[in-house]
Structure formats: structure tokens, C-alpha cells
Tab-separated table of C-alpha atoms and ligand atoms in Angstrom:
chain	number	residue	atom	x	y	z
A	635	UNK	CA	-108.452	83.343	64.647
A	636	UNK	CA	-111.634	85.365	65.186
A	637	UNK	CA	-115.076	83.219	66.012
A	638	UNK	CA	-115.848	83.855	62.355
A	639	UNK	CA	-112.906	83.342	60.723
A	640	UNK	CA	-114.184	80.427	57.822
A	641	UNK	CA	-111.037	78.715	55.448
A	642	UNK	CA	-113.314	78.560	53.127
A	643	UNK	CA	-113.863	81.326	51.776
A	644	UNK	CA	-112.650	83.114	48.920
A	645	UNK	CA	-110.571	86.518	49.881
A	646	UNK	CA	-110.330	88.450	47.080
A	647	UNK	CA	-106.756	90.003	47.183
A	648	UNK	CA	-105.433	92.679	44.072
A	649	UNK	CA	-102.448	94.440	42.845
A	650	UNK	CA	-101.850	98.149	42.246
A	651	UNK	CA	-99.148	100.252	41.401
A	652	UNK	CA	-98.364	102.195	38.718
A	653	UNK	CA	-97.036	100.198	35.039
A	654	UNK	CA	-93.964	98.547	35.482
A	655	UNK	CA	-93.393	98.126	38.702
A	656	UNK	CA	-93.863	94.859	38.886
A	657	UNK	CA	-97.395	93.646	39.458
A	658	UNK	CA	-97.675	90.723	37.627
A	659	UNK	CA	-93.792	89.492	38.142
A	660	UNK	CA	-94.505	89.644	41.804
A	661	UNK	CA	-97.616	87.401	41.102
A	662	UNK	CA	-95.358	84.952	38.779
A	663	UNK	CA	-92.949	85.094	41.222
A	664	UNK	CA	-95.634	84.019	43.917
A	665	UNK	CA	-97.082	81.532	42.621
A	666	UNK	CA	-94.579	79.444	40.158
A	667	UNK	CA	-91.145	81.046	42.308
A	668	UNK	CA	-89.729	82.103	39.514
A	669	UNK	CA	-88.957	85.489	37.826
A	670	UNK	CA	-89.563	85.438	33.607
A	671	UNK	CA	-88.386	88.737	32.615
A	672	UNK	CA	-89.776	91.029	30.147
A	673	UNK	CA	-93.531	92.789	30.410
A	674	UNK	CA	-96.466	91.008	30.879
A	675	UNK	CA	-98.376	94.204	28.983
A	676	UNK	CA	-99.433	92.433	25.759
A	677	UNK	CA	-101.647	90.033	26.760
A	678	UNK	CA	-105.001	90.786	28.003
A	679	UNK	CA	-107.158	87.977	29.886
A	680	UNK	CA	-110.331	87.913	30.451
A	681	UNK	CA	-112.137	87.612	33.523
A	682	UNK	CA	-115.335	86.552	35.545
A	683	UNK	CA	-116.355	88.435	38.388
A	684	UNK	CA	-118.783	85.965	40.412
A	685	UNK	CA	-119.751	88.730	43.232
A	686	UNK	CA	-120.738	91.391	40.748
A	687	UNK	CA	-121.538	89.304	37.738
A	688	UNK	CA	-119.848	91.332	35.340
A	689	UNK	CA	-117.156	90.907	33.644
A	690	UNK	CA	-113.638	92.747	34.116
A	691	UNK	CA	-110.743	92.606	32.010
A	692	UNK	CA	-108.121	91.231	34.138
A	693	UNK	CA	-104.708	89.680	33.571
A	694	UNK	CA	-104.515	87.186	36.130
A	695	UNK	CA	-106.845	85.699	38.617
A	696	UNK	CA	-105.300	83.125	40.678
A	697	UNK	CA	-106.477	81.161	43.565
A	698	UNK	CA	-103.467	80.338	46.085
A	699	UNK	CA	-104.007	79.072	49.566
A	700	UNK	CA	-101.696	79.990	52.307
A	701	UNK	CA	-101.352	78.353	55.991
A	702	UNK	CA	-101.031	80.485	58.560
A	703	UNK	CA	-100.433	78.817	61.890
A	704	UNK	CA	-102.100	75.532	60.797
A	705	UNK	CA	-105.114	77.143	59.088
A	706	UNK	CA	-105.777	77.721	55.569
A	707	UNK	CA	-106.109	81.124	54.094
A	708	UNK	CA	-107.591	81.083	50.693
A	709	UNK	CA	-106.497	84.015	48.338
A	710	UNK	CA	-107.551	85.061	45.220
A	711	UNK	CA	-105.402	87.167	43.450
A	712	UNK	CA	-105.807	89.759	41.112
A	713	UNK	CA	-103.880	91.549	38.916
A	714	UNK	CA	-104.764	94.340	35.988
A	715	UNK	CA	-104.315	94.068	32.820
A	716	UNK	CA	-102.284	97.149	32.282
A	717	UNK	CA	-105.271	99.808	32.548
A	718	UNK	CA	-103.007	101.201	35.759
A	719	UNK	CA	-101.324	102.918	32.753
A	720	UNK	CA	-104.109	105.031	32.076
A	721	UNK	CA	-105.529	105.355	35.510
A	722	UNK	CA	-108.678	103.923	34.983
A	723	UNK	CA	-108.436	100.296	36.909
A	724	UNK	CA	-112.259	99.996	37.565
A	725	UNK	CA	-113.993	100.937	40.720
A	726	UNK	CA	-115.600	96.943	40.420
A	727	UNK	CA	-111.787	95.943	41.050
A	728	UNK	CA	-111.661	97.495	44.157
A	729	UNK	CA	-115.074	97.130	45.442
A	730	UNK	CA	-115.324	93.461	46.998
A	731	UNK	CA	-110.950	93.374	47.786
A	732	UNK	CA	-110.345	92.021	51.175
A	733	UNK	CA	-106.400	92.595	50.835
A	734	UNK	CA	-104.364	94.862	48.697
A	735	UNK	CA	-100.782	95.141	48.003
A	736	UNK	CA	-99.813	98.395	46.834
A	737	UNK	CA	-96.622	98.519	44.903
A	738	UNK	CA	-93.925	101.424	43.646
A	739	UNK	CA	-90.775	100.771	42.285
A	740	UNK	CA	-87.507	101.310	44.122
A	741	UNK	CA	-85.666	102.636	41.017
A	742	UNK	CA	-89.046	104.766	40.036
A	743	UNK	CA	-89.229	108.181	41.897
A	744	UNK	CA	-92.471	109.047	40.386
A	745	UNK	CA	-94.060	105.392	41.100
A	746	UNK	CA	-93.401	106.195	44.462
A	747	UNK	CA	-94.877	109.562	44.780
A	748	UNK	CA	-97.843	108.361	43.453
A	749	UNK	CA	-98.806	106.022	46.090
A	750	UNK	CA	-99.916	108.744	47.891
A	751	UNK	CA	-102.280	108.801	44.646
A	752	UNK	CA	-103.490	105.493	44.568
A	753	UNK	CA	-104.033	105.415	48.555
A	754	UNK	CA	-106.472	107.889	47.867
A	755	UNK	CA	-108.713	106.011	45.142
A	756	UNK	CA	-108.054	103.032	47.422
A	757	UNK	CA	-109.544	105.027	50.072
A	758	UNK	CA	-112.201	106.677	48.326
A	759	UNK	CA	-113.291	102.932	46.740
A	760	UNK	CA	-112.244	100.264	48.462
A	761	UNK	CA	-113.839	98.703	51.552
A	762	UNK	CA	-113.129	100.347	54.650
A	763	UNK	CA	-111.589	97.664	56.504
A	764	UNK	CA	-109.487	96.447	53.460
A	765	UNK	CA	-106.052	94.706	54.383
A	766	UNK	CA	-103.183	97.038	52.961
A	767	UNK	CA	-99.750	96.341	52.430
A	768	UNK	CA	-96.728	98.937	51.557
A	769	UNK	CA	-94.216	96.824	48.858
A	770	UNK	CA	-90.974	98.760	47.384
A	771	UNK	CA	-90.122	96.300	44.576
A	772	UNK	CA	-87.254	95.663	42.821
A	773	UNK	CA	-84.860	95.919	45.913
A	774	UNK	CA	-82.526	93.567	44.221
A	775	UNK	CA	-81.513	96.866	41.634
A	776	UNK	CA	-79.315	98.223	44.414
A	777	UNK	CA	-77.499	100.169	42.339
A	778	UNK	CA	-80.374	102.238	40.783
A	779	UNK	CA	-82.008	102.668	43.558
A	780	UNK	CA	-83.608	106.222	44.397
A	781	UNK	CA	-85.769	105.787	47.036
A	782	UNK	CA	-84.399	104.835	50.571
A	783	UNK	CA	-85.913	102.019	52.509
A	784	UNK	CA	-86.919	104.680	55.233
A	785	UNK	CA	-88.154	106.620	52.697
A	786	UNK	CA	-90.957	103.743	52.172
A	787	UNK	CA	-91.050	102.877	55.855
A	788	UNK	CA	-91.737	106.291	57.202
A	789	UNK	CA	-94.448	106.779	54.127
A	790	UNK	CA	-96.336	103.534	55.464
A	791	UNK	CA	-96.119	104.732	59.111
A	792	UNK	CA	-97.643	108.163	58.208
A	793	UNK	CA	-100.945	105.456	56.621
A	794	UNK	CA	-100.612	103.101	59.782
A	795	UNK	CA	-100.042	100.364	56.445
A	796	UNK	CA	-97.322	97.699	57.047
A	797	UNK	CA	-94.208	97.730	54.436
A	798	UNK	CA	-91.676	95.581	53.152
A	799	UNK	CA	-88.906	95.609	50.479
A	800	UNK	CA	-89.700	93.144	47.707
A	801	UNK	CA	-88.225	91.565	44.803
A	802	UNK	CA	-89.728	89.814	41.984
A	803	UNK	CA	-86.902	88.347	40.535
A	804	UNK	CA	-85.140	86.724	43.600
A	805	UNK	CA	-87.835	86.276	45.250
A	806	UNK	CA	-86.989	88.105	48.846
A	807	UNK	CA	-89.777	88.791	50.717
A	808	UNK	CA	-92.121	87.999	48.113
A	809	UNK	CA	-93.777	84.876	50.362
A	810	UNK	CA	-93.589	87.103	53.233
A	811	UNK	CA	-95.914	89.341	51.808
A	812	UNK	CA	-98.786	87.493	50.738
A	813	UNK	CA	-98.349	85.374	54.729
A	814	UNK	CA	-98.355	89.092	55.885
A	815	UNK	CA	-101.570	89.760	54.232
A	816	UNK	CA	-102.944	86.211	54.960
A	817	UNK	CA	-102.116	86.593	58.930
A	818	UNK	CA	-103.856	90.003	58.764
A	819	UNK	CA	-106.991	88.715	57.321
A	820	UNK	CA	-107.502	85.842	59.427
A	821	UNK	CA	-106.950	87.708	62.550
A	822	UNK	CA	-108.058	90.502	62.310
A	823	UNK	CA	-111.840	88.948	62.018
B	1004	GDP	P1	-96.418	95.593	36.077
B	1004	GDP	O1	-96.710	96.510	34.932
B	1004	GDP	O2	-96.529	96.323	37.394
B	1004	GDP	O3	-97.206	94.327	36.077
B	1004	GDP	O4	-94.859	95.192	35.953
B	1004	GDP	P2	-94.202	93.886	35.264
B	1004	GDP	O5	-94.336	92.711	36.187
B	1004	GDP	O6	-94.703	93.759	33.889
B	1004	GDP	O7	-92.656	94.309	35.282
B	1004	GDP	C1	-92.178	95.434	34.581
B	1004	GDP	C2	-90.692	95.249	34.282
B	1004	GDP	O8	-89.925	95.242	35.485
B	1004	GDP	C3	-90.397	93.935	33.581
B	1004	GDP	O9	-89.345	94.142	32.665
B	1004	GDP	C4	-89.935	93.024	34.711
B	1004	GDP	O10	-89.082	91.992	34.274
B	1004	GDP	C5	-89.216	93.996	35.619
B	1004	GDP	N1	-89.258	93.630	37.046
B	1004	GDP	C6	-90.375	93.372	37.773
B	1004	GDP	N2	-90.067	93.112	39.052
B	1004	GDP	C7	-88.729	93.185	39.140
B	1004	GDP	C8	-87.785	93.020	40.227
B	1004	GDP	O11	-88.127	92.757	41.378
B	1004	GDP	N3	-86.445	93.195	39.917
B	1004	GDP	C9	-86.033	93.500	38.667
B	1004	GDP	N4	-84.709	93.645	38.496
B	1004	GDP	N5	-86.880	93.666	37.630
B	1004	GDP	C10	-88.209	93.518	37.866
B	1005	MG	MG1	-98.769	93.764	34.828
């Protein structure tokens, strides 16, 4: 770990992607390991923001700590509350993220042309040094799939952003990700 590493602290970690590609399953799937189908759209939670003291409307926020080689990793994890829908997930929702995991949908050709999209607001509003991660969900839909696994890996290698193959509702890979992101942010201090 870097000198200034501290397992302590609070890294604020969110979710984007475009509706339905599985945000918040991914998140379910995370932290209780198990996939409850159906969308999460109707409810709306309401959240706290303590770093900008305003409040955000947010679906989820859940603390999780992860151990990477023996030391703690604290993440807090955020996930919308559908506004991806109508492109207008705050700027305060990116602004303090440490980590991000940016999803499309395997089966989705147009959730996956618009990461190019969301990289963009990402870059324009998110920290410069922000932890990114490249997930094509829903890789257990083999038979619907329309966008190739090098078809994801070559997009993350043209952002220099690390990528994996997810699914929600077996659960492949979905550990792997947030240790990815985890491993990233307590070395790379
Ligand atoms: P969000 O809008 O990005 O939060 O997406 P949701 O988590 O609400 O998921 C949208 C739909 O896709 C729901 O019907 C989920 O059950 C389904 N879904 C999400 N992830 C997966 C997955 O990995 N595999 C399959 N087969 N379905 C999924
Ligand atoms: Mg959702």
C-alpha cells in the first residue's frame, strides 16, 4: 500500500450505465449474492451526501468493506435511482467518486455505444484520478449476445480502463470487480 493509504476511510464508489443494464442487480448481487429479478426502477431512496451536504436522490448507498491482501478497503457504493434514463445523473454524483464501474449490457448494442458517452461526462466531471472499471453485464445471456468480448476488451484498451465480463444473476465476476477496484485504490495511493 502507499505511505498514505488509511482503512479508514470512506471511498466513495458509483454505478453508471445506461437503464437496464444492470446497475442495481450487480449491487444486489454484491452485497446479499443473490440475483432478484425484475427492475429496481420504482422505488426511489433518498439519500445524504455528508461531503457536499446536500441531498441526492439515490437508490442505494451501501457501505461494504473488502480485504485486499490483509487490509481493509472500505467502499461505499452508489447507485442512481434511475435518472441514467434521462441523462441527467447529477454532476454532485460524480464529483467526490474515488472508483467507478461503468456498465453496458452484452445483449444491448446501443448501451454499449454509449459508453463512449458516459466516459466523456465521466471525464469532463469526475475527479481526475478516479478508479475506472469496463463491466459487460449480463454475460450469462449467451445466446443474445451482440457484442463480442473483444469488442469490450479492445474498447477499454483504447481508455487504458481495465474490463471484465459480468453477471448479475450468477454472480461471475461480480466479486472480482469490486476486489479489482478495491486493489486499485489502495495501491495506487
Ligand atoms: P439498472 O437499470 O442498470 O439498475 O438495471 P437493473 O438492475 O434494474 O436490471 C435491469 C433488468 O435486467 C432486470 O430485469 C434484471 O433482472 C436484468 N438483469 C440485470 N443483470 C442481469 C444479468 O446479469 N443477467 C440477466 N440475465 N439479467 C440481468
Ligand atoms: Mg437501477
Amino acid at each position: 500500500a502507499g505511505p498514505d493509504f488509511n482503512e479508514h476511510v470512506l471511498h466513495k464508489t458509483i454505478l453508471v450505465g445506461d437503464s437496464g443494464v444492470g446497475k442495481t442487480s450487480l449491487l444486489v448481487q454484491f452485497d446479499q449474492g443473490k440475483f432478484i429479478p425484475g427492475s429496481f426502477s420504482a422505488t426511489v431512496g433518498i439519500g445524504f451526501t455528508v461531503s457536499t451536504g446536500r441531498y441526492c436522490r439515490v437508490r442505494w448507498l451501501q457501505n461494504k468493506v473488502v480485504t485486499v491482501d490483509g487490509m481493509r478497503v472500505k467502499l461505499q457504493i452508489w447507485d442512481t435511482a434511475g435518472q441514467e434514463r434521462f441523462r441527467s445523473v447529477t454532476h454532485a454524483y460524480y464529483r467526490d467518486a474515488q472508483a467507478l464501474l461503468l456498465l453496458y449490457d452484452i445483449t444491448n448494442k446501443a448501451s454499449f455505444d454509449n459508453i463512449r458517452a458516459w466516459l466523456t461526462e465521466i471525464h469532463e466531471y469526475a475527479q481526475r484520478d478516479v478508479v475506472i472499471m469496463l463491466l459487460g453485464n449480463k454475460a450469462d445471456m449467451s445466446s443474445e449476445r451482440v457484442i463480442r468480448s473483444e469488442d469490450g476488451e479492445t474498447l477499454a484498451r483504447e481508455y487504458g480502463v481495465p474490463f471484465l465480463e459480468t453477471s448479475a444473476k450468477t454472480g461471475m465476476n461480480v466479486e472480482l470487480a469490486f476486489l479489482a477496484i478495491a486493489k486499485e485504490l489502495k495501491y495506487r495511493a
